């Protein structure tokens, strides 16, 4: 642990002109007294760490000292390619590997380029979770992530409704979708690939044995195919809707993207008032009622009759509420 901290301290000092004890303590997550002891240990080991006293003082490396410890370990290199999703790295337990990789890359850069990582970070940021929902990190995510990196088989218990099933899985890849983590894995007894929500695992036990990856497996392609298949599987009903031009523009924001795309892709010519009639795939009548309510008077449900009657009842209630004059 201390050896890794000393290496990190050298890399920090190599990537910056100087750092105060407080700055080093914050980066290394230790006390300033520990920083002083570590600097002394480095000096005794032949690393030219120099301490400058005073208000503008701090620690620096003397004489343009350069360490040769900038080679990336495999875990560090892999973590570096995920640097666009720092929250995901933290949740998978790869934050330390990513930090070490960034330091090594910074230390290897010429002085004129050392501000490049901070410059990019201040200009681009990816926030993966959806709005208005506090993301929760699944407790078993680090265990699953480690098995994915190591190509190690796992025995997993998975909640399916009110029951639990146990599977022997080959974990191929992780996907973060709108704040939820999913595992794409192959079931070893059947050989098929399946998708599991990480927060539904009640237990995950990595095994000693590793598996040989299928070289033809494409994680982005697999996920795109599964996502579209899932979206189609829940669109089990249809409603016929008449839309104004404003309703057409708002449809893609009110319903599922796949549903809007299919409905508008088959739209006919508008009538004399500019309205069009579409057949909209929906999950259920109740979901369609909630979604199309957002379009207000820009959408008229034509079928099924039961859904049209629900909107007529809504309209009557609204007319009664707003037809009473002043509020109160």
Tab-separated table of C-alpha atoms in Angstrom:
chain	number	residue	atom	x	y	z
A	1	UNK	CA	0.000	0.000	0.000
A	2	UNK	CA	2.753	2.464	0.941
A	3	UNK	CA	4.820	1.579	-2.139
A	4	UNK	CA	1.864	2.409	-4.387
A	5	UNK	CA	1.358	5.683	-2.528
A	6	UNK	CA	5.032	6.644	-2.946
A	7	UNK	CA	4.869	5.937	-6.668
A	8	UNK	CA	1.724	8.038	-6.933
A	9	UNK	CA	3.452	10.873	-5.065
A	10	UNK	CA	6.388	10.839	-7.487
A	11	UNK	CA	4.036	10.860	-10.472
A	12	UNK	CA	2.053	13.746	-9.021
A	13	UNK	CA	5.212	15.810	-8.525
A	14	UNK	CA	6.452	14.900	-11.974
A	15	UNK	CA	3.225	16.108	-13.598
A	16	UNK	CA	3.211	19.520	-11.829
A	17	UNK	CA	5.851	22.164	-11.058
A	18	UNK	CA	5.224	21.879	-7.291
A	19	UNK	CA	2.554	20.872	-4.785
A	20	UNK	CA	1.889	21.894	-1.219
A	21	UNK	CA	1.684	19.337	1.568
A	22	UNK	CA	-2.063	20.004	1.779
A	23	UNK	CA	-2.537	19.345	-1.950
A	24	UNK	CA	-0.543	16.117	-1.781
A	25	UNK	CA	-2.419	15.003	1.333
A	26	UNK	CA	-5.727	15.566	-0.435
A	27	UNK	CA	-4.657	13.679	-3.577
A	28	UNK	CA	-3.134	10.791	-1.623
A	29	UNK	CA	-5.911	10.730	1.006
A	30	UNK	CA	-3.450	10.869	3.914
A	31	UNK	CA	-2.408	13.417	6.541
A	32	UNK	CA	0.158	16.142	5.899
A	33	UNK	CA	2.410	14.441	8.450
A	34	UNK	CA	2.315	11.283	6.316
A	35	UNK	CA	3.237	13.365	3.269
A	36	UNK	CA	6.289	14.687	5.148
A	37	UNK	CA	7.365	11.141	6.089
A	38	UNK	CA	6.820	9.880	2.536
A	39	UNK	CA	8.858	12.735	1.074
A	40	UNK	CA	11.696	11.868	3.471
A	41	UNK	CA	11.495	8.194	2.460
A	42	UNK	CA	11.687	9.102	-1.228
A	43	UNK	CA	14.677	11.357	-0.620
A	44	UNK	CA	16.486	8.579	1.251
A	45	UNK	CA	15.751	6.226	-1.652
A	46	UNK	CA	17.464	8.589	-4.105
A	47	UNK	CA	14.435	10.408	-5.512
A	48	UNK	CA	15.345	14.146	-5.443
A	49	UNK	CA	12.282	15.516	-3.639
A	50	UNK	CA	12.893	19.069	-2.424
A	51	UNK	CA	10.779	20.892	0.176
A	52	UNK	CA	10.467	24.668	-0.108
A	53	UNK	CA	9.343	26.468	3.023
A	54	UNK	CA	7.197	29.576	3.300
A	55	UNK	CA	3.745	30.630	2.148
A	56	UNK	CA	4.476	29.817	-1.507
A	57	UNK	CA	6.438	26.703	-0.636
A	58	UNK	CA	5.755	23.071	-1.309
A	59	UNK	CA	7.330	19.921	-2.699
A	60	UNK	CA	8.945	19.552	-6.107
A	61	UNK	CA	11.365	17.316	-7.965
A	62	UNK	CA	14.840	18.749	-8.461
A	63	UNK	CA	16.761	19.016	-11.723
A	64	UNK	CA	14.063	17.841	-14.126
A	65	UNK	CA	13.983	14.368	-12.559
A	66	UNK	CA	11.944	11.880	-14.639
A	67	UNK	CA	10.761	8.510	-13.404
A	68	UNK	CA	10.531	5.495	-15.671
A	69	UNK	CA	7.406	4.259	-13.868
A	70	UNK	CA	5.051	5.533	-16.577
A	71	UNK	CA	4.285	2.195	-18.221
A	72	UNK	CA	0.601	1.311	-17.932
A	73	UNK	CA	-0.522	-1.900	-16.265
A	74	UNK	CA	-3.288	-3.763	-18.106
A	75	UNK	CA	-5.976	-2.727	-15.611
A	76	UNK	CA	-4.834	0.896	-15.861
A	77	UNK	CA	-4.903	0.856	-19.663
A	78	UNK	CA	-8.398	-0.664	-19.684
A	79	UNK	CA	-9.631	1.865	-17.143
A	80	UNK	CA	-8.202	4.713	-19.225
A	81	UNK	CA	-10.495	3.791	-22.107
A	82	UNK	CA	-13.467	4.253	-19.744
A	83	UNK	CA	-12.349	7.698	-18.615
A	84	UNK	CA	-15.446	9.328	-20.107
A	85	UNK	CA	-17.661	7.763	-17.449
A	86	UNK	CA	-15.963	8.523	-14.094
A	87	UNK	CA	-19.075	7.614	-12.110
A	88	UNK	CA	-19.178	4.188	-13.724
A	89	UNK	CA	-15.488	3.642	-12.963
A	90	UNK	CA	-16.108	4.453	-9.322
A	91	UNK	CA	-19.088	2.096	-9.110
A	92	UNK	CA	-17.122	-0.772	-10.689
A	93	UNK	CA	-14.214	-0.280	-8.270
A	94	UNK	CA	-11.789	0.963	-10.956
A	95	UNK	CA	-11.259	4.500	-9.680
A	96	UNK	CA	-7.749	3.803	-8.327
A	97	UNK	CA	-6.615	2.153	-11.566
A	98	UNK	CA	-7.976	5.068	-13.566
A	99	UNK	CA	-6.279	7.613	-11.297
A	100	UNK	CA	-2.935	5.835	-11.657
A	101	UNK	CA	-3.310	5.665	-15.438
A	102	UNK	CA	-4.108	9.381	-15.693
A	103	UNK	CA	-1.052	10.221	-13.583
A	104	UNK	CA	1.224	8.078	-15.727
A	105	UNK	CA	-0.073	9.626	-18.923
A	106	UNK	CA	0.289	13.130	-17.457
A	107	UNK	CA	3.826	12.364	-16.281
A	108	UNK	CA	4.778	11.179	-19.766
A	109	UNK	CA	3.511	14.358	-21.448
A	110	UNK	CA	5.738	17.306	-22.207
A	111	UNK	CA	5.332	20.275	-19.808
A	112	UNK	CA	3.353	22.268	-22.393
A	113	UNK	CA	0.702	19.509	-22.597
A	114	UNK	CA	0.304	18.647	-18.934
A	115	UNK	CA	-2.862	20.675	-18.582
A	116	UNK	CA	-4.573	18.689	-21.376
A	117	UNK	CA	-6.471	16.260	-19.069
A	118	UNK	CA	-7.860	19.078	-16.916
A	119	UNK	CA	-8.606	21.170	-19.985
A	120	UNK	CA	-10.671	18.376	-21.547
A	121	UNK	CA	-12.433	17.605	-18.261
A	122	UNK	CA	-13.580	21.211	-17.978
A	123	UNK	CA	-15.077	21.099	-21.475
A	124	UNK	CA	-16.735	17.670	-21.749
A	125	UNK	CA	-18.611	15.617	-19.166
A	126	UNK	CA	-20.884	12.572	-19.479
A	127	UNK	CA	-23.717	12.240	-16.957
A	128	UNK	CA	-25.225	8.802	-17.594
A	129	UNK	CA	-28.178	8.523	-15.146
A	130	UNK	CA	-31.638	9.726	-16.118
A	131	UNK	CA	-33.159	12.942	-14.792
A	132	UNK	CA	-35.210	13.070	-11.604
A	133	UNK	CA	-33.955	9.758	-10.283
A	134	UNK	CA	-31.296	9.185	-7.689
A	135	UNK	CA	-29.050	6.404	-9.026
A	136	UNK	CA	-28.213	3.550	-6.682
A	137	UNK	CA	-25.058	1.499	-7.116
A	138	UNK	CA	-25.841	-2.245	-6.925
A	139	UNK	CA	-23.899	-3.778	-4.039
A	140	UNK	CA	-22.677	-6.680	-6.195
A	141	UNK	CA	-21.504	-4.548	-9.129
A	142	UNK	CA	-17.771	-4.549	-8.184
A	143	UNK	CA	-17.819	-8.360	-7.863
A	144	UNK	CA	-19.513	-8.745	-11.242
A	145	UNK	CA	-17.173	-6.192	-12.844
A	146	UNK	CA	-14.103	-8.047	-11.589
A	147	UNK	CA	-15.434	-11.310	-13.040
A	148	UNK	CA	-16.053	-9.565	-16.376
A	149	UNK	CA	-12.471	-8.232	-16.477
A	150	UNK	CA	-11.005	-11.634	-15.512
A	151	UNK	CA	-13.225	-13.760	-17.833
A	152	UNK	CA	-14.139	-15.750	-14.741
A	153	UNK	CA	-17.250	-17.910	-14.468
A	154	UNK	CA	-19.685	-17.076	-11.669
A	155	UNK	CA	-22.517	-18.785	-9.862
A	156	UNK	CA	-25.312	-16.266	-9.524
A	157	UNK	CA	-28.704	-16.165	-7.826
A	158	UNK	CA	-31.189	-13.935	-9.649
A	159	UNK	CA	-34.582	-12.659	-8.521
A	160	UNK	CA	-37.296	-13.356	-11.072
A	161	UNK	CA	-40.594	-12.073	-9.749
A	162	UNK	CA	-41.309	-13.781	-6.456
A	163	UNK	CA	-38.787	-16.571	-7.006
A	164	UNK	CA	-35.015	-16.919	-7.287
A	165	UNK	CA	-33.116	-18.921	-9.869
A	166	UNK	CA	-29.487	-20.019	-9.818
A	167	UNK	CA	-27.350	-19.889	-12.942
A	168	UNK	CA	-23.763	-20.697	-13.879
A	169	UNK	CA	-22.798	-17.716	-16.034
A	170	UNK	CA	-19.970	-16.554	-18.248
A	171	UNK	CA	-20.043	-12.754	-17.751
A	172	UNK	CA	-19.177	-11.097	-21.056
A	173	UNK	CA	-19.933	-7.419	-20.566
A	174	UNK	CA	-21.547	-4.652	-18.523
A	175	UNK	CA	-23.905	-1.985	-19.839
A	176	UNK	CA	-24.973	1.204	-18.048
A	177	UNK	CA	-28.362	2.318	-19.380
A	178	UNK	CA	-30.144	5.378	-17.912
A	179	UNK	CA	-28.565	4.799	-14.499
A	180	UNK	CA	-29.246	1.032	-14.387
A	181	UNK	CA	-26.502	-1.597	-14.744
A	182	UNK	CA	-27.003	-4.747	-16.855
A	183	UNK	CA	-24.864	-7.859	-17.316
A	184	UNK	CA	-24.666	-9.543	-20.710
A	185	UNK	CA	-23.714	-13.158	-20.014
A	186	UNK	CA	-23.802	-16.609	-21.537
A	187	UNK	CA	-25.509	-19.379	-19.610
A	188	UNK	CA	-22.982	-22.183	-19.588
A	189	UNK	CA	-25.485	-25.046	-19.566
A	190	UNK	CA	-27.494	-23.763	-22.537
A	191	UNK	CA	-24.953	-21.692	-24.394
A	192	UNK	CA	-27.329	-18.766	-25.041
A	193	UNK	CA	-26.634	-15.121	-24.229
A	194	UNK	CA	-28.980	-13.365	-21.821
A	195	UNK	CA	-29.264	-9.988	-20.115
A	196	UNK	CA	-29.595	-9.518	-16.346
A	197	UNK	CA	-30.191	-6.410	-14.246
A	198	UNK	CA	-27.369	-6.249	-11.689
A	199	UNK	CA	-29.640	-4.997	-8.887
A	200	UNK	CA	-31.687	-8.207	-9.143
A	201	UNK	CA	-28.755	-10.432	-8.236
A	202	UNK	CA	-28.986	-11.611	-4.632
A	203	UNK	CA	-25.636	-13.446	-4.713
A	204	UNK	CA	-22.666	-13.690	-7.077
A	205	UNK	CA	-19.797	-16.091	-6.382
A	206	UNK	CA	-16.787	-15.996	-8.745
A	207	UNK	CA	-15.284	-19.397	-9.506
A	208	UNK	CA	-11.644	-20.283	-10.014
A	209	UNK	CA	-12.195	-21.437	-13.591
A	210	UNK	CA	-12.053	-19.000	-16.484
A	211	UNK	CA	-13.888	-19.218	-19.794
A	212	UNK	CA	-12.710	-18.693	-23.366
A	213	UNK	CA	-14.459	-15.713	-24.921
A	214	UNK	CA	-16.352	-16.097	-28.162
A	215	UNK	CA	-14.302	-13.891	-30.511
A	216	UNK	CA	-17.433	-13.123	-32.522
A	217	UNK	CA	-19.331	-11.593	-29.601
A	218	UNK	CA	-19.934	-7.854	-30.138
A	219	UNK	CA	-21.192	-6.168	-26.967
A	220	UNK	CA	-22.531	-2.922	-28.568
A	221	UNK	CA	-24.244	-4.902	-31.337
A	222	UNK	CA	-25.717	-7.409	-28.902
A	223	UNK	CA	-27.049	-4.657	-26.642
A	224	UNK	CA	-28.607	-2.707	-29.523
A	225	UNK	CA	-30.370	-5.852	-30.735
A	226	UNK	CA	-31.608	-6.773	-27.247
A	227	UNK	CA	-32.782	-3.229	-26.504
A	228	UNK	CA	-34.873	-3.068	-29.668
A	229	UNK	CA	-36.248	-6.560	-29.089
A	230	UNK	CA	-37.268	-5.572	-25.559
A	231	UNK	CA	-38.902	-2.368	-26.783
A	232	UNK	CA	-40.895	-4.298	-29.383
A	233	UNK	CA	-41.886	-6.992	-26.898
A	234	UNK	CA	-43.688	-4.547	-24.613
A	235	UNK	CA	-45.595	-2.815	-27.444
A	236	UNK	CA	-48.442	-5.357	-27.412
A	237	UNK	CA	-51.378	-3.093	-28.302
A	238	UNK	CA	-52.286	-0.459	-30.883
A	239	UNK	CA	-54.264	2.774	-30.797
A	240	UNK	CA	-55.397	4.939	-33.699
A	241	UNK	CA	-54.741	8.628	-33.129
A	242	UNK	CA	-55.399	11.781	-35.101
A	243	UNK	CA	-52.637	14.343	-34.679
A	244	UNK	CA	-52.348	18.043	-35.402
A	245	UNK	CA	-49.064	19.351	-36.854
A	246	UNK	CA	-48.067	20.296	-33.290
A	247	UNK	CA	-49.093	16.822	-32.119
A	248	UNK	CA	-46.858	15.242	-34.765
A	249	UNK	CA	-43.904	17.284	-33.512
A	250	UNK	CA	-44.638	16.398	-29.881
A	251	UNK	CA	-45.310	12.681	-30.375
A	252	UNK	CA	-41.648	11.646	-30.175
A	253	UNK	CA	-41.404	13.309	-26.747
A	254	UNK	CA	-44.633	11.790	-25.404
A	255	UNK	CA	-44.294	8.105	-26.327
A	256	UNK	CA	-41.540	5.508	-26.719
A	257	UNK	CA	-39.080	6.442	-29.527
A	258	UNK	CA	-39.638	3.132	-31.329
A	259	UNK	CA	-43.407	3.593	-31.155
A	260	UNK	CA	-43.229	7.142	-32.531
A	261	UNK	CA	-40.798	6.110	-35.278
A	262	UNK	CA	-43.007	3.277	-36.505
A	263	UNK	CA	-46.202	5.337	-36.337
A	264	UNK	CA	-44.802	8.358	-38.153
A	265	UNK	CA	-42.968	6.181	-40.666
A	266	UNK	CA	-46.298	4.907	-41.999
A	267	UNK	CA	-48.229	8.179	-41.812
A	268	UNK	CA	-50.495	9.136	-44.699
A	269	UNK	CA	-51.309	12.491	-46.248
A	270	UNK	CA	-52.690	15.205	-43.924
A	271	UNK	CA	-56.328	16.236	-44.171
A	272	UNK	CA	-57.545	19.703	-45.045
A	273	UNK	CA	-56.747	20.991	-41.536
A	274	UNK	CA	-53.231	19.554	-41.609
A	275	UNK	CA	-54.052	16.658	-39.249
A	276	UNK	CA	-52.814	13.095	-39.884
A	277	UNK	CA	-54.027	9.735	-38.627
A	278	UNK	CA	-51.493	7.216	-37.295
A	279	UNK	CA	-51.564	3.724	-35.835
A	280	UNK	CA	-49.474	3.837	-32.675
A	281	UNK	CA	-47.947	0.709	-31.052
A	282	UNK	CA	-48.326	0.991	-27.252
A	283	UNK	CA	-47.597	-1.062	-24.165
A	284	UNK	CA	-51.204	-0.974	-22.931
A	285	UNK	CA	-54.293	1.193	-22.981
A	286	UNK	CA	-53.420	2.585	-19.548
A	287	UNK	CA	-49.902	3.546	-20.665
A	288	UNK	CA	-51.260	5.085	-23.877
A	289	UNK	CA	-53.715	7.151	-21.817
A	290	UNK	CA	-50.899	8.512	-19.642
A	291	UNK	CA	-48.608	9.229	-22.601
A	292	UNK	CA	-51.131	10.838	-24.940
A	293	UNK	CA	-52.521	13.025	-22.169
A	294	UNK	CA	-49.313	15.042	-22.522
A	295	UNK	CA	-50.380	16.080	-26.054
A	296	UNK	CA	-53.623	17.635	-24.823
A	297	UNK	CA	-55.902	18.900	-27.578
A	298	UNK	CA	-53.236	18.197	-30.233
A	299	UNK	CA	-54.235	14.495	-30.298
A	300	UNK	CA	-57.637	12.815	-30.793
A	301	UNK	CA	-57.943	9.105	-30.044
A	302	UNK	CA	-60.137	7.356	-32.624
A	303	UNK	CA	-59.744	3.756	-31.442
A	304	UNK	CA	-60.130	1.700	-29.371
A	305	UNK	CA	-63.474	3.011	-28.238
A	306	UNK	CA	-62.716	2.382	-24.563
A	307	UNK	CA	-59.651	4.662	-24.695
A	308	UNK	CA	-61.594	7.351	-26.570
A	309	UNK	CA	-64.222	7.214	-23.818
A	310	UNK	CA	-61.525	7.685	-21.157
A	311	UNK	CA	-60.338	10.851	-22.854
A	312	UNK	CA	-63.922	12.059	-23.259
A	313	UNK	CA	-64.439	11.563	-19.518
A	314	UNK	CA	-61.210	13.478	-18.839
A	315	UNK	CA	-62.397	16.319	-21.043
A	316	UNK	CA	-65.751	16.464	-19.248
A	317	UNK	CA	-64.068	16.610	-15.855
A	318	UNK	CA	-61.699	19.344	-17.015
A	319	UNK	CA	-64.572	21.338	-18.486
A	320	UNK	CA	-66.420	21.059	-15.176
A	321	UNK	CA	-63.334	22.187	-13.226
A	322	UNK	CA	-62.505	25.136	-15.448
A	323	UNK	CA	-66.064	26.113	-16.270
A	324	UNK	CA	-66.839	27.262	-12.760
A	325	UNK	CA	-65.296	30.672	-13.224
A	326	UNK	CA	-62.665	31.952	-10.830
A	327	UNK	CA	-60.714	29.442	-8.746
A	328	UNK	CA	-61.988	28.831	-5.225
